[in-house]
PDB file of C-alpha atoms in Angstrom:
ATOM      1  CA  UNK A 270      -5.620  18.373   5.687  1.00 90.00           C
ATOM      2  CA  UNK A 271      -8.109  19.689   2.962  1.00 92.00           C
ATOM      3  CA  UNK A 272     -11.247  17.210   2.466  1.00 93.00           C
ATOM      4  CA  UNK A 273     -10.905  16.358  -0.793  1.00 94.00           C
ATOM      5  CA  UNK A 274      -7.530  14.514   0.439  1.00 96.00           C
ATOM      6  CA  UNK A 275      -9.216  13.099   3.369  1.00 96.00           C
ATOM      7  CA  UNK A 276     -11.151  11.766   0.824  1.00 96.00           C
ATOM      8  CA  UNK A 277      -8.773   9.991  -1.353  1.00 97.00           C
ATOM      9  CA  UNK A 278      -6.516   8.706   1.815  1.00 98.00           C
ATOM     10  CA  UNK A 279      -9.685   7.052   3.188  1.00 97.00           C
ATOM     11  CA  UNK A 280     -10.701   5.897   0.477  1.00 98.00           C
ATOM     12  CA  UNK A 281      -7.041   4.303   0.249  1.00 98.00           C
ATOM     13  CA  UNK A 282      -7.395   2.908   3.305  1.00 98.00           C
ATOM     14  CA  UNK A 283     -10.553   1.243   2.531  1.00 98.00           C
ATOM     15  CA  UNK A 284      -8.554  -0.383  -0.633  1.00 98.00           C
ATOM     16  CA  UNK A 285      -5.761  -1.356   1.596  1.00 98.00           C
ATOM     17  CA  UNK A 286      -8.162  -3.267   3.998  1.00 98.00           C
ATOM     18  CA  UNK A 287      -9.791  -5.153   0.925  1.00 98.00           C
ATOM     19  CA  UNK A 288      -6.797  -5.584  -0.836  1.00 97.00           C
ATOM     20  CA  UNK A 289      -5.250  -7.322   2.166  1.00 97.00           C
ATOM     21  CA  UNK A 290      -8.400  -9.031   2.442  1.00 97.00           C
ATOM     22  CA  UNK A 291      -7.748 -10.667  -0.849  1.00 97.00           C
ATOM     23  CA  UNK A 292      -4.046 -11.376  -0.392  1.00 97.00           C
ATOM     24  CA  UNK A 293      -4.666 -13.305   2.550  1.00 97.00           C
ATOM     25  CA  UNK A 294      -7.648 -15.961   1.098  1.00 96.00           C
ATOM     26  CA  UNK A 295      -4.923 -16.235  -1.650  1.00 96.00           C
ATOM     27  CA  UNK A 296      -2.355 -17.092   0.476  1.00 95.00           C
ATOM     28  CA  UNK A 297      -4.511 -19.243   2.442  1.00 94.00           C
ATOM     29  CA  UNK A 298      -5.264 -20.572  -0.725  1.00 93.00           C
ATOM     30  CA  UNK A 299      -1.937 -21.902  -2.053  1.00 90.00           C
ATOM     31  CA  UNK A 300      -1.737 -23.433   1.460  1.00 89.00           C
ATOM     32  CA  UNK A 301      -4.202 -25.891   0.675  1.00 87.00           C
ATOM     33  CA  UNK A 302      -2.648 -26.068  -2.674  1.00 82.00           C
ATOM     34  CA  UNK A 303      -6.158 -24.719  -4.089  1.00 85.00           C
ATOM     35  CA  UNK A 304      -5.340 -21.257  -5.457  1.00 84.00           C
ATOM     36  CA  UNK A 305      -8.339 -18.701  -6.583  1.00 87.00           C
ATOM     37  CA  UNK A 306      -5.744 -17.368  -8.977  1.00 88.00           C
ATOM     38  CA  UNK A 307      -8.940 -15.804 -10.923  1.00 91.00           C
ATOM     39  CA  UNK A 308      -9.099 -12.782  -7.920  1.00 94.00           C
ATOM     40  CA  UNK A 309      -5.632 -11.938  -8.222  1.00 96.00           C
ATOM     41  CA  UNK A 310      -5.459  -8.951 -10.477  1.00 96.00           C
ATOM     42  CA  UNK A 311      -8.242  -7.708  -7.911  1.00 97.00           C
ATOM     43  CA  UNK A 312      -5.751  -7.807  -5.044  1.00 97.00           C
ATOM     44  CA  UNK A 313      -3.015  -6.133  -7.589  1.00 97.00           C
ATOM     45  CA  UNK A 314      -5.467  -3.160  -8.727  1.00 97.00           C
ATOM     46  CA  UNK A 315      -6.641  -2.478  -4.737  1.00 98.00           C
ATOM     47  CA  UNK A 316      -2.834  -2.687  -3.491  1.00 97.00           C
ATOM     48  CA  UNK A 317      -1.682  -0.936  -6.230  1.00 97.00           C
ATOM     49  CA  UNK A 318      -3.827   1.656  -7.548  1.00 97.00           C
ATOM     50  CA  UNK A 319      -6.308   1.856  -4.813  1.00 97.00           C
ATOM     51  CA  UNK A 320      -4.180   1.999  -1.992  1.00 97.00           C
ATOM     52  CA  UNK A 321      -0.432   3.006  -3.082  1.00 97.00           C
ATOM     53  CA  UNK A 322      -1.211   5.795  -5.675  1.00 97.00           C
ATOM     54  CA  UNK A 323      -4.425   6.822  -4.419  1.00 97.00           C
ATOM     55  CA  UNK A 324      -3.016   7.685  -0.790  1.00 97.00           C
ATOM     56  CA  UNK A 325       0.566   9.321  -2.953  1.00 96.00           C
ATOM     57  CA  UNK A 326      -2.306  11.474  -4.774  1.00 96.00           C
ATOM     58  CA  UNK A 327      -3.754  12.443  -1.456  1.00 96.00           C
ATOM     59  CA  UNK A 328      -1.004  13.409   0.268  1.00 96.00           C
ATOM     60  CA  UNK A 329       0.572  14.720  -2.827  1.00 95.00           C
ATOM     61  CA  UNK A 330      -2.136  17.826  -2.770  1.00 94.00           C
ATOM     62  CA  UNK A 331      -2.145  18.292   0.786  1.00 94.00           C
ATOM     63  CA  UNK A 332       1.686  18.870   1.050  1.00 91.00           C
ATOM     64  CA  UNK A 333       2.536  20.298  -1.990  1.00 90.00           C
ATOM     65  CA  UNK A 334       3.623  23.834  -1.999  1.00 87.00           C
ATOM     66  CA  UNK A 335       0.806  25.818  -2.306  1.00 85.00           C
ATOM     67  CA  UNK A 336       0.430  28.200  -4.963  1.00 83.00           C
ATOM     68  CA  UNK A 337       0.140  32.053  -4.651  1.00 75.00           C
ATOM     69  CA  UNK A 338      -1.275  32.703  -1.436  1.00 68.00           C
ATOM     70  CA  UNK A 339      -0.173  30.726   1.689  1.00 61.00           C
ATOM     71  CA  UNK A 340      -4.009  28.911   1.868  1.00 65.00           C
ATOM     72  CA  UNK A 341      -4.388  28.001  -2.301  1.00 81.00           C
ATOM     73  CA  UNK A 342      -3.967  24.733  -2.788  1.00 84.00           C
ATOM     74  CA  UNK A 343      -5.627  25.211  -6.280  1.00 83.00           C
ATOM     75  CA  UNK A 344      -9.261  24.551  -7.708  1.00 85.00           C
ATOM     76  CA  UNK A 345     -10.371  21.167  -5.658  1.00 88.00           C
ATOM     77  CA  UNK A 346     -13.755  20.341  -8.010  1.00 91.00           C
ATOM     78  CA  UNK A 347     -11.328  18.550 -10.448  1.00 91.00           C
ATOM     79  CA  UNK A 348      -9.814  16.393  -7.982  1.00 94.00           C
ATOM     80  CA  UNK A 349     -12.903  15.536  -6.541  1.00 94.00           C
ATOM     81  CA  UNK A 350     -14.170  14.154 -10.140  1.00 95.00           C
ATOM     82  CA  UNK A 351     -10.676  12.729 -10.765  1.00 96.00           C
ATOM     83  CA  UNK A 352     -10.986  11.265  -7.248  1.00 97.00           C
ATOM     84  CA  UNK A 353     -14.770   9.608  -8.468  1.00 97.00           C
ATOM     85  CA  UNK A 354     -13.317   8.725 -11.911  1.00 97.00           C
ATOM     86  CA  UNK A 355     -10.377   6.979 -10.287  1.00 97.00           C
ATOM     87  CA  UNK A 356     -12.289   4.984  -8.218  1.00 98.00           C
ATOM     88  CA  UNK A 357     -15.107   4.444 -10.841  1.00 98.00           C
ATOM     89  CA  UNK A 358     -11.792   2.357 -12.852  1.00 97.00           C
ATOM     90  CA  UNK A 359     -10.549   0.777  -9.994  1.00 98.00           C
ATOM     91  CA  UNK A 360     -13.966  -0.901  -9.808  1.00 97.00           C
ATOM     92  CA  UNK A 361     -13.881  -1.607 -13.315  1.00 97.00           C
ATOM     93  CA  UNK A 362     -10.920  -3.351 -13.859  1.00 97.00           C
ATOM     94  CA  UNK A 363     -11.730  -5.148 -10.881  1.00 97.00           C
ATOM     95  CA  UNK A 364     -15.087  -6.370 -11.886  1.00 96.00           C
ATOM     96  CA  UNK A 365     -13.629  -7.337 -15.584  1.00 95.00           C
ATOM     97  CA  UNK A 366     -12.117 -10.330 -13.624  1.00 94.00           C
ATOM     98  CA  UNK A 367     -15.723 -12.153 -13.881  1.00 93.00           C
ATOM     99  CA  UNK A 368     -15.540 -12.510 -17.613  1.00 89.00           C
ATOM    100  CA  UNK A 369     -16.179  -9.195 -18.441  1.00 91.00           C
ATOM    101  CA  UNK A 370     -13.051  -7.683 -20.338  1.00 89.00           C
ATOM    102  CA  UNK A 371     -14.423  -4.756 -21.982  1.00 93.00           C
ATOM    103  CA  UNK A 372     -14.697  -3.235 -18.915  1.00 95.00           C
ATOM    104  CA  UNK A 373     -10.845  -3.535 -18.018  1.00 96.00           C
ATOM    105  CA  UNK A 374     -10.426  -0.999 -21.016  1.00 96.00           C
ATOM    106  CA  UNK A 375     -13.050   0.693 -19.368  1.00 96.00           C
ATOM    107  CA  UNK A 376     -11.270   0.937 -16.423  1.00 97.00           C
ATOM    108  CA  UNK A 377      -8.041   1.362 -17.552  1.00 97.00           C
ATOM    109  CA  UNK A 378      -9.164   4.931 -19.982  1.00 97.00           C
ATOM    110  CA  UNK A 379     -11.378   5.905 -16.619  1.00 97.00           C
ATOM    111  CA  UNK A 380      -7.991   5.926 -14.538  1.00 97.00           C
ATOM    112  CA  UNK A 381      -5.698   7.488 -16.874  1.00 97.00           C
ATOM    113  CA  UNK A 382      -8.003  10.110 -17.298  1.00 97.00           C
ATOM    114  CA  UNK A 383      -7.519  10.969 -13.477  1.00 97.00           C
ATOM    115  CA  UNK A 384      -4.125  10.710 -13.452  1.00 96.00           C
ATOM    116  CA  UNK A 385      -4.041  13.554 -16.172  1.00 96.00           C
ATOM    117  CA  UNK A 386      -5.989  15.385 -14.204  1.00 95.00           C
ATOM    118  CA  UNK A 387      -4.267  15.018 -10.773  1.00 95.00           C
ATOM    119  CA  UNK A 388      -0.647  15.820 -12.997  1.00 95.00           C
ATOM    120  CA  UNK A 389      -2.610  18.974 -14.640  1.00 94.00           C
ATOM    121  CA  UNK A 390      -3.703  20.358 -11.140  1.00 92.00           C
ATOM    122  CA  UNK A 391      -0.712  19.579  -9.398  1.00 92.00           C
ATOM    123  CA  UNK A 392       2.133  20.131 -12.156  1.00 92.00           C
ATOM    124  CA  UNK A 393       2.068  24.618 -10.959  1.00 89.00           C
ATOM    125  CA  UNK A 394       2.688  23.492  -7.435  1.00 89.00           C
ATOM    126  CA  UNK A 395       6.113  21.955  -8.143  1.00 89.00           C
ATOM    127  CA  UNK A 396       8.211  24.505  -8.177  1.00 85.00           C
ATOM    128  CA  UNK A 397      11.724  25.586  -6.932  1.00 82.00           C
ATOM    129  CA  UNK A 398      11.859  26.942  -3.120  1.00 73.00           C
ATOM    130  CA  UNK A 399      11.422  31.356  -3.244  1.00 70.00           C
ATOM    131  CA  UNK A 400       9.551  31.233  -6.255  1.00 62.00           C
ATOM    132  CA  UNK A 401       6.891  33.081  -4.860  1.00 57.00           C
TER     133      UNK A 401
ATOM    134  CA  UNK B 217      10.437  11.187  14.272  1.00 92.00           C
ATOM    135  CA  UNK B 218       9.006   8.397  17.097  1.00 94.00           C
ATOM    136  CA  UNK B 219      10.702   4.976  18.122  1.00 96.00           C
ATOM    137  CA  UNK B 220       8.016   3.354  15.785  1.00 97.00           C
ATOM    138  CA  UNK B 221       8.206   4.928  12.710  1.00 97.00           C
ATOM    139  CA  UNK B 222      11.986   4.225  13.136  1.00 97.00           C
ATOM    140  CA  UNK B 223      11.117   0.829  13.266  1.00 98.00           C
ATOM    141  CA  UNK B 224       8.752   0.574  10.388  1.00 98.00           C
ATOM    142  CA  UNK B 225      11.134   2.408   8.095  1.00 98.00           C
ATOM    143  CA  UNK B 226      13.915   0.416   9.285  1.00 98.00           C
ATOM    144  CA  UNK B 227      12.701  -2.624   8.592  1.00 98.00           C
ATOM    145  CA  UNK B 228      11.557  -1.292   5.010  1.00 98.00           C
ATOM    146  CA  UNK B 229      14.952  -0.846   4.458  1.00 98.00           C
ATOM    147  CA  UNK B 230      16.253  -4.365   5.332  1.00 97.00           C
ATOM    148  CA  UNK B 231      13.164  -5.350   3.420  1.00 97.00           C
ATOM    149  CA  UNK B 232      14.381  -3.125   0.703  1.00 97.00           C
ATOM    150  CA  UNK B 233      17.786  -4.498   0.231  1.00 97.00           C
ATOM    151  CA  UNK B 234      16.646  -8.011   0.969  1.00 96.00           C
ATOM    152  CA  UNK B 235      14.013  -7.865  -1.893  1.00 95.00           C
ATOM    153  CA  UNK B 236      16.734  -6.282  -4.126  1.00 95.00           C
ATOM    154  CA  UNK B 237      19.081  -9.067  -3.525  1.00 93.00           C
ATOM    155  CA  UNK B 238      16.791 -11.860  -3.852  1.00 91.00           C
ATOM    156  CA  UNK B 239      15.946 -10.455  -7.320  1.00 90.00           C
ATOM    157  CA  UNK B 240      19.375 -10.358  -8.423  1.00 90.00           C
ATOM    158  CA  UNK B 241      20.190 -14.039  -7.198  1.00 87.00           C
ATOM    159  CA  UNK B 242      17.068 -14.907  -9.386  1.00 85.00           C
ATOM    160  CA  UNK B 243      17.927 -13.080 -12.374  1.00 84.00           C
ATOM    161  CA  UNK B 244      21.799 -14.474 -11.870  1.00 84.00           C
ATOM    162  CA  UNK B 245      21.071 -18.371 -10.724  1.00 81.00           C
ATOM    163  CA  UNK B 246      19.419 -20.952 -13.229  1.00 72.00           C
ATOM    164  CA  UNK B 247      16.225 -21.173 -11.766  1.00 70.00           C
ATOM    165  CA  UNK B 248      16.191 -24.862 -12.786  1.00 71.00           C
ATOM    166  CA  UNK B 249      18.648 -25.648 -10.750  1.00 74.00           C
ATOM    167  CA  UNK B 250      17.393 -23.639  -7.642  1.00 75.00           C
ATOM    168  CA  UNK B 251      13.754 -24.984  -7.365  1.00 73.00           C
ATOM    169  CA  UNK B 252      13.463 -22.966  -4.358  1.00 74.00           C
ATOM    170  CA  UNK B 253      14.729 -19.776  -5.837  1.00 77.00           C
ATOM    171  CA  UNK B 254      11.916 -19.741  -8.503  1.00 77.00           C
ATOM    172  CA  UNK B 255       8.983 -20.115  -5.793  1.00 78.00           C
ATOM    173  CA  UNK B 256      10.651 -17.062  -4.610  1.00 83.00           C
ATOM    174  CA  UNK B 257       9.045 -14.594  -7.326  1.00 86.00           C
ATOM    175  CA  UNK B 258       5.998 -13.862  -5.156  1.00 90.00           C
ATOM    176  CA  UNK B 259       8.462 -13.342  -1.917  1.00 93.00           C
ATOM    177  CA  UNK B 260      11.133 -10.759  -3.292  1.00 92.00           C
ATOM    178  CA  UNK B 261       7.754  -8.687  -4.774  1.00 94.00           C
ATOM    179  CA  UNK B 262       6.113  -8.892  -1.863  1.00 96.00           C
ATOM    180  CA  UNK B 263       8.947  -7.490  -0.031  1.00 96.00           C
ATOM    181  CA  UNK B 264       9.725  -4.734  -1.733  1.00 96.00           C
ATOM    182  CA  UNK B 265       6.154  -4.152  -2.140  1.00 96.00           C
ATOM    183  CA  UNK B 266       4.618  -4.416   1.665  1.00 97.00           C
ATOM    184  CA  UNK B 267       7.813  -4.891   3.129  1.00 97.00           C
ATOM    185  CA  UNK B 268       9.049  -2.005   2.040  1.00 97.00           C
ATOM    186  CA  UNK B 269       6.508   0.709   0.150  1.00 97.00           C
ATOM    187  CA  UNK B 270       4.050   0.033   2.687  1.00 97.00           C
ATOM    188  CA  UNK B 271       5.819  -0.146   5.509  1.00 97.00           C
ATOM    189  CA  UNK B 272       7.284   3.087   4.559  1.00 97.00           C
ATOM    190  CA  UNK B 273       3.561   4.523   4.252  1.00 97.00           C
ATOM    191  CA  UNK B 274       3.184   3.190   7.298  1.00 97.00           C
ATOM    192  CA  UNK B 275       5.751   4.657   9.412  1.00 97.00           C
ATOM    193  CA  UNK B 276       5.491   8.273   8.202  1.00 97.00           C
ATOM    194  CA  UNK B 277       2.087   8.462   8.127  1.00 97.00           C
ATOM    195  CA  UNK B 278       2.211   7.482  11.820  1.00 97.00           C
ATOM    196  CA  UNK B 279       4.823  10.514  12.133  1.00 96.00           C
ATOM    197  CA  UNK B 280       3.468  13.336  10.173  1.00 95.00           C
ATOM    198  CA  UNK B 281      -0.703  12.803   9.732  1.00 95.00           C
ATOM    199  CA  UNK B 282      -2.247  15.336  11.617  1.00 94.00           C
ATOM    200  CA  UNK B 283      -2.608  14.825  15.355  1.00 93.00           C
ATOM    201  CA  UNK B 284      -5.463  13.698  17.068  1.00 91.00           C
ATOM    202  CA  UNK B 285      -5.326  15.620  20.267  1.00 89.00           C
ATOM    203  CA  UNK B 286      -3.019  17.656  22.025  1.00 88.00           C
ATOM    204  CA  UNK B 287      -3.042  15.231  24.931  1.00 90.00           C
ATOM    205  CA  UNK B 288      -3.062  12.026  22.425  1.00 89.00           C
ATOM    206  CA  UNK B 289      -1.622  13.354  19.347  1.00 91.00           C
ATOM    207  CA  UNK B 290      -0.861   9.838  17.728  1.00 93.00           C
ATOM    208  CA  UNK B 291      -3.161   7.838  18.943  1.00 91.00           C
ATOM    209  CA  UNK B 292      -2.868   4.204  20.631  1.00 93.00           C
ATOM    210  CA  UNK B 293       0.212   3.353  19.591  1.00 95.00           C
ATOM    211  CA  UNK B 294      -0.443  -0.530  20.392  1.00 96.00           C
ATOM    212  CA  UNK B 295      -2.385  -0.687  17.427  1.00 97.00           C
ATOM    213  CA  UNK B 296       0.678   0.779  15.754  1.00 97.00           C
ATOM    214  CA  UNK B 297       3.090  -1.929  17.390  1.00 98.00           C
ATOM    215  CA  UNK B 298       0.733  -4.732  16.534  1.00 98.00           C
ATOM    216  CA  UNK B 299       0.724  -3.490  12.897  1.00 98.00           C
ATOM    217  CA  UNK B 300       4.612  -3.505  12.856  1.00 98.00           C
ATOM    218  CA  UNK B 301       4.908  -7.098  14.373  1.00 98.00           C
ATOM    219  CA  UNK B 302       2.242  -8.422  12.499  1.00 98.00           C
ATOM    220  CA  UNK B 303       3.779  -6.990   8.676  1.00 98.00           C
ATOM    221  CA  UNK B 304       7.224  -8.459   9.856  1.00 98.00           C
ATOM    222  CA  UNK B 305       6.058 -12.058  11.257  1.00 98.00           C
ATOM    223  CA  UNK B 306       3.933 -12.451   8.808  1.00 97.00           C
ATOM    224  CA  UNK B 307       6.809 -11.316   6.106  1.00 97.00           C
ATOM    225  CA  UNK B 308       9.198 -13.545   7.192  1.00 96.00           C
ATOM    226  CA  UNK B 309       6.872 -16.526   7.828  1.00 96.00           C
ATOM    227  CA  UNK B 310       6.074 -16.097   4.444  1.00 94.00           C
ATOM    228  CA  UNK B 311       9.641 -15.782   3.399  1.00 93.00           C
ATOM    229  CA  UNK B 312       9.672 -19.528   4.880  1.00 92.00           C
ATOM    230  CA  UNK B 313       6.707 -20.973   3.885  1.00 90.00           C
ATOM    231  CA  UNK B 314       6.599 -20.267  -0.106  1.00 88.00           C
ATOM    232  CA  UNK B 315      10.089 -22.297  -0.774  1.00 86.00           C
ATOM    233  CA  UNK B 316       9.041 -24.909   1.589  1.00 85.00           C
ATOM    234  CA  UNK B 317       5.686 -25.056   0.201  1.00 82.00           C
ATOM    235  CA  UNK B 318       7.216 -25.253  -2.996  1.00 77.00           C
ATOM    236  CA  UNK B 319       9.734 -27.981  -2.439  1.00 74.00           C
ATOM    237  CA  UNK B 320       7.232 -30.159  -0.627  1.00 70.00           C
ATOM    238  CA  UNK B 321       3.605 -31.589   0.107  1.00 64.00           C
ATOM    239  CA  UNK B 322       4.045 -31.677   4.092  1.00 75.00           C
ATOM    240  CA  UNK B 323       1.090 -29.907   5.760  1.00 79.00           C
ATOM    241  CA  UNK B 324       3.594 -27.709   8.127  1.00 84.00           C
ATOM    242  CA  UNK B 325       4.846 -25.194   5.007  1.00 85.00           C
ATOM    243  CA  UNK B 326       0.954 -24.649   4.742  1.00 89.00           C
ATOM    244  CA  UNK B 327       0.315 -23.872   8.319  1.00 93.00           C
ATOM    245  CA  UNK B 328       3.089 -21.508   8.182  1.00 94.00           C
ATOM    246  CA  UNK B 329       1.580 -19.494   4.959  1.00 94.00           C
ATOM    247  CA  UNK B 330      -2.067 -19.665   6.893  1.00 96.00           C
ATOM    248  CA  UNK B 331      -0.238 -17.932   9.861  1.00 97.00           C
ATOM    249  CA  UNK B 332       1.275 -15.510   7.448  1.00 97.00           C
ATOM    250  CA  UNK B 333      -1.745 -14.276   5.782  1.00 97.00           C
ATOM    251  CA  UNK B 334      -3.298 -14.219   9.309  1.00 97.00           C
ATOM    252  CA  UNK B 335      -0.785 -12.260  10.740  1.00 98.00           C
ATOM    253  CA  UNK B 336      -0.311 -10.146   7.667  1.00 98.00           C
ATOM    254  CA  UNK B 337      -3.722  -9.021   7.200  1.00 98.00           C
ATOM    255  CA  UNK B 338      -4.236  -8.029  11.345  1.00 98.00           C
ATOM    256  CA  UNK B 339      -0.991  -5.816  10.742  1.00 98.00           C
ATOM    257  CA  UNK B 340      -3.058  -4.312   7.946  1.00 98.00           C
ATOM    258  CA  UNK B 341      -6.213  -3.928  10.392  1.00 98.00           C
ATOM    259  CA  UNK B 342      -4.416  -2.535  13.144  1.00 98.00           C
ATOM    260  CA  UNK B 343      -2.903   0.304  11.109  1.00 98.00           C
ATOM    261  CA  UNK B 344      -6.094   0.989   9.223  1.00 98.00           C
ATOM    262  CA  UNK B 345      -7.915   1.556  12.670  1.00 98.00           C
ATOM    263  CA  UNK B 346      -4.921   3.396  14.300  1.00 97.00           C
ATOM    264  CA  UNK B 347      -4.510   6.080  11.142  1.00 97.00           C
ATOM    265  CA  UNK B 348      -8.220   6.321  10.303  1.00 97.00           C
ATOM    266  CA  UNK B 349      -9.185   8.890  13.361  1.00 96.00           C
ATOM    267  CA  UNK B 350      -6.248  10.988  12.160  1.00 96.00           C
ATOM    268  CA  UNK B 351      -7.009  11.839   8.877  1.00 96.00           C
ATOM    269  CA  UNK B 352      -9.833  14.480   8.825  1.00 88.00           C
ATOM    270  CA  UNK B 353     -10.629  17.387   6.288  1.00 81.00           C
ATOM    271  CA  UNK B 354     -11.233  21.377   7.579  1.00 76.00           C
TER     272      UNK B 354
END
């Protein structure tokens, strides 16, 4: 597994601990009929995001065919900023939850700026079997 | 592909077609007239989405991440069993308690959604600590 997925799958895991986390004080929550409904776009971005398309992105470049040598996964300094920027918006649009909404738009241009990245370094890697 | 990533993508399935069923009741029934049915928005996306998504991450991530030794290669798979009873208790107790919490103010629906989110989120902890050895960079 290259380190820059390691990386992103921990990272993943670390979202899917926290996100859980949060799911279960909400749950907990609407047992005692006193719901912190405030935190639950938090649990939404660190389940969604953080966990489900962050580990997808991980694996995604470590299993992808590789391109045209048997080792070249292509250049891994992009991911590893897209990996930082995607994580820097995660924590934005989680933080914008405490009255602070500018920084859900924030958040929101940080991530969809790694997701054009991730689909620019992995779009030559999907390609049909004997191609190279 | 081992007996417990069977299991885990197994019960994503019934989870799967459970979720997508439950959807189309609610989309077909007048909620209005099925009280229970619209407490059951946060069930059917919660079983699609860690009944079945992460259940499927789950399972073949327990399969195909790399091994951890040749002796060992996937670990203690306890933790692995604990995370698979824990998601699917905790699942269906909460497939329980939300229309009962719903429909009433007795304390038991409530005990049964605290046991969920217990048993929920040490199904999350066991898998966390059973995958995290395995995935390592060159």
């Amino acid at each position: 597994m290259p380190s820059v997925s390691s990386f992103l799958i921990r990272t993943a895991l670390v979202h899917l601990v926290l996100g859980f986390t949060i799911g279960a004080i909400l749950l907990v929550g609407k047992a005692v009929h006193h719901v912190p409904f405030q935190y639950l776009p938090i649990h939404i971005e660190l389940l969604l995001v953080g966990f489900v398309i962050q580990l997808t992105l991980g694996v995604a470049f470590w299993m992808f065919p590789r391109l045209t040598t048997i080792t070249d996964r292509g250049r891994t300094k992009p991911i590893f900023a897209a990996y930082a920027v995607l994580n820097v918006g995660i924590l934005c649009c989680c933080l914008s939850v405490f009255e602070l909404p500018l920084l859900l738009g924030f958040g929101r241009a940080m991530e969809v700026v790694a997701m054009v990245a991730f689909v620019l370094n992995l779009w030559p890697r999907i390609y049909a079997f004997g191609r190279y | 592909m081992p007996c417990l990533t069977r299991y885990f993508i197994k019960a994503g399935l019934l989870y799967f077609g459970g979720g997508l069923a439950l959807v189309f009741l609610s989309n077909l029934l007048a909620l209005d007239e099925y009280p229970w049915l619209a407490s059951a928005t946060p069930v059917y996306f919660h079983m699609i989405m860690v009944g079945w998504i992460t259940q499927i991450i789950m399972g073949v991530s327990f399969w195909m991440f790399p091994a951890l030794a040749r002796d060992n290669p996937r670990g203690n798979e306890r933790l692995g069993w604990l995370a698979w009873a824990g998601i699917n208790l905790g699942m269906m107790a909460r497939m329980v308690g939300e229309p009962l919490s719903a429909s009433g103010t007795s304390v038991f629906p409530g005990l049964v959604l605290i046991l969920s989110a217990l048993l929920q989120w040490l199904g999350g902890l066991a898998y966390v600590v059973l995958i995290w050895p395995r995935v390592k960079g060159k």
